[in-house]
Amino acid sequence: MLNPADLVRDGKLLPDAITRAASDPGLAAALATLPADAAQMAGLAIAAGLAKQPAAQATLLGLLDRDDLAGQAAAWALAHLASEAAVIAAIEAGGLDVRTHGYHSLAIRA
């Protein structure tokens, strides 16, 4: 089972652990029960983007309204999924943070 706490140390992301998490079969389950820690959420979001896991799209869209590393990581991850239409819809319906992260996601995708 993937443990989101293994993706960070002292609040910092661990790139090697995140890369391994991208191929972990427990990634979907970990995304379904997001941890409270923003850095752990960010690690999971990045892993989902690396894995190009379309099932993570709804969870990642939900993170766009966060004004922290998790929101930025979700934007990056969504840029690596086939999510352009969903991100545009979120931008149209969302607040400032959603729009900021959504436009960032689209810029990365471009």
CSV table of C-alpha atoms in Angstrom, one decimal:
chain,number,residue,atom,x,y,z
A,1,MET,CA,0.0,0.0,0.0
A,2,LEU,CA,1.3,3.4,-1.0
A,3,ASN,CA,1.9,5.6,2.0
A,4,PRO,CA,1.8,9.4,1.1
A,5,ALA,CA,4.1,10.2,4.1
A,6,ASP,CA,6.9,8.3,2.2
A,7,LEU,CA,6.8,11.0,-0.5
A,8,VAL,CA,8.0,13.8,1.7
A,9,ARG,CA,10.6,14.4,4.4
A,10,ASP,CA,10.6,17.5,6.6
A,11,GLY,CA,7.9,19.0,4.3
A,12,LYS,CA,10.0,18.6,1.2
A,13,LEU,CA,9.1,16.4,-1.8
A,14,LEU,CA,11.3,13.3,-2.5
A,15,PRO,CA,11.6,13.0,-6.3
A,16,ASP,CA,12.7,9.4,-6.3
A,17,ALA,CA,9.9,8.3,-4.0
A,18,ILE,CA,7.3,10.2,-6.2
A,19,THR,CA,8.7,8.5,-9.3
A,20,ARG,CA,8.3,5.1,-7.7
A,21,ALA,CA,4.8,6.0,-6.5
A,22,ALA,CA,3.8,6.7,-10.1
A,23,SER,CA,4.0,3.0,-10.9
A,24,ASP,CA,2.6,1.8,-7.5
A,25,PRO,CA,-0.7,0.0,-7.9
A,26,GLY,CA,-1.9,1.7,-4.6
A,27,LEU,CA,-1.7,5.2,-6.2
A,28,ALA,CA,-5.4,5.3,-7.1
A,29,ALA,CA,-6.4,4.3,-3.5
A,30,ALA,CA,-4.1,6.9,-2.0
A,31,LEU,CA,-5.6,9.6,-4.3
A,32,ALA,CA,-9.1,8.5,-3.2
A,33,THR,CA,-8.3,9.2,0.4
A,34,LEU,CA,-6.1,12.3,0.3
A,35,PRO,CA,-4.0,13.1,3.3
A,36,ALA,CA,-4.4,16.4,5.2
A,37,ASP,CA,-0.8,17.4,4.5
A,38,ALA,CA,-0.3,19.7,1.5
A,39,ALA,CA,3.1,18.3,0.6
A,40,GLN,CA,1.8,14.7,0.7
A,41,MET,CA,-1.1,15.8,-1.5
A,42,ALA,CA,1.4,17.4,-3.9
A,43,GLY,CA,3.5,14.3,-4.1
A,44,LEU,CA,0.4,12.2,-4.9
A,45,ALA,CA,-0.7,14.7,-7.6
A,46,ILE,CA,2.7,14.7,-9.2
A,47,ALA,CA,2.8,10.9,-9.2
A,48,ALA,CA,-0.6,10.8,-10.8
A,49,GLY,CA,0.6,13.2,-13.5
A,50,LEU,CA,3.7,11.1,-14.1
A,51,ALA,CA,1.5,8.0,-14.3
A,52,LYS,CA,-0.8,9.8,-16.7
A,53,GLN,CA,-3.7,8.4,-14.6
A,54,PRO,CA,-7.0,9.7,-16.1
A,55,ALA,CA,-8.9,8.3,-13.1
A,56,ALA,CA,-7.2,11.0,-11.0
A,57,GLN,CA,-8.7,13.9,-12.9
A,58,ALA,CA,-11.6,14.5,-10.6
A,59,THR,CA,-9.4,14.5,-7.5
A,60,LEU,CA,-6.8,16.8,-9.2
A,61,LEU,CA,-9.5,19.3,-10.3
A,62,GLY,CA,-10.7,19.4,-6.7
A,63,LEU,CA,-7.2,20.5,-5.6
A,64,LEU,CA,-7.0,23.5,-8.0
A,65,ASP,CA,-8.8,25.7,-5.4
A,66,ARG,CA,-5.9,25.2,-2.9
A,67,ASP,CA,-3.5,28.2,-2.5
A,68,ASP,CA,-0.5,26.0,-1.7
A,69,LEU,CA,1.9,23.4,-3.2
A,70,ALA,CA,-1.0,20.9,-3.7
A,71,GLY,CA,-2.8,23.3,-6.0
A,72,GLN,CA,0.3,23.9,-8.0
A,73,ALA,CA,1.1,20.2,-8.3
A,74,ALA,CA,-2.5,19.4,-9.4
A,75,ALA,CA,-2.2,22.0,-12.1
A,76,TRP,CA,1.0,20.4,-13.3
A,77,ALA,CA,-0.5,16.9,-13.2
A,78,LEU,CA,-3.6,17.9,-15.1
A,79,ALA,CA,-1.4,19.3,-17.9
A,80,HIS,CA,-0.1,15.8,-18.3
A,81,LEU,CA,-3.6,14.2,-18.6
A,82,ALA,CA,-6.2,14.6,-21.3
A,83,SER,CA,-8.0,17.2,-19.2
A,84,GLU,CA,-8.1,20.4,-21.2
A,85,ALA,CA,-11.9,20.6,-21.4
A,86,ALA,CA,-12.3,19.8,-17.7
A,87,VAL,CA,-9.7,22.5,-16.7
A,88,ILE,CA,-11.5,25.1,-18.9
A,89,ALA,CA,-14.8,24.2,-17.3
A,90,ALA,CA,-13.2,24.6,-13.8
A,91,ILE,CA,-11.7,27.9,-14.8
A,92,GLU,CA,-15.2,29.2,-15.9
A,93,ALA,CA,-16.9,28.1,-12.7
A,94,GLY,CA,-14.1,28.6,-10.1
A,95,GLY,CA,-12.7,31.2,-7.9
A,96,LEU,CA,-9.3,33.0,-8.1
A,97,ASP,CA,-7.1,30.1,-7.1
A,98,VAL,CA,-8.9,27.7,-9.5
A,99,ARG,CA,-8.5,30.2,-12.3
A,100,THR,CA,-4.8,30.8,-11.5
A,101,HIS,CA,-3.9,27.1,-11.3
A,102,GLY,CA,-6.2,26.3,-14.3
A,103,TYR,CA,-4.5,28.8,-16.5
A,104,HIS,CA,-1.1,27.6,-15.3
A,105,SER,CA,-2.1,24.0,-16.2
A,106,LEU,CA,-3.2,25.1,-19.7
A,107,ALA,CA,0.1,27.0,-20.1
A,108,ILE,CA,2.1,24.0,-19.2
A,109,ARG,CA,0.0,21.9,-21.6
A,110,ALA,CA,0.6,24.3,-24.5
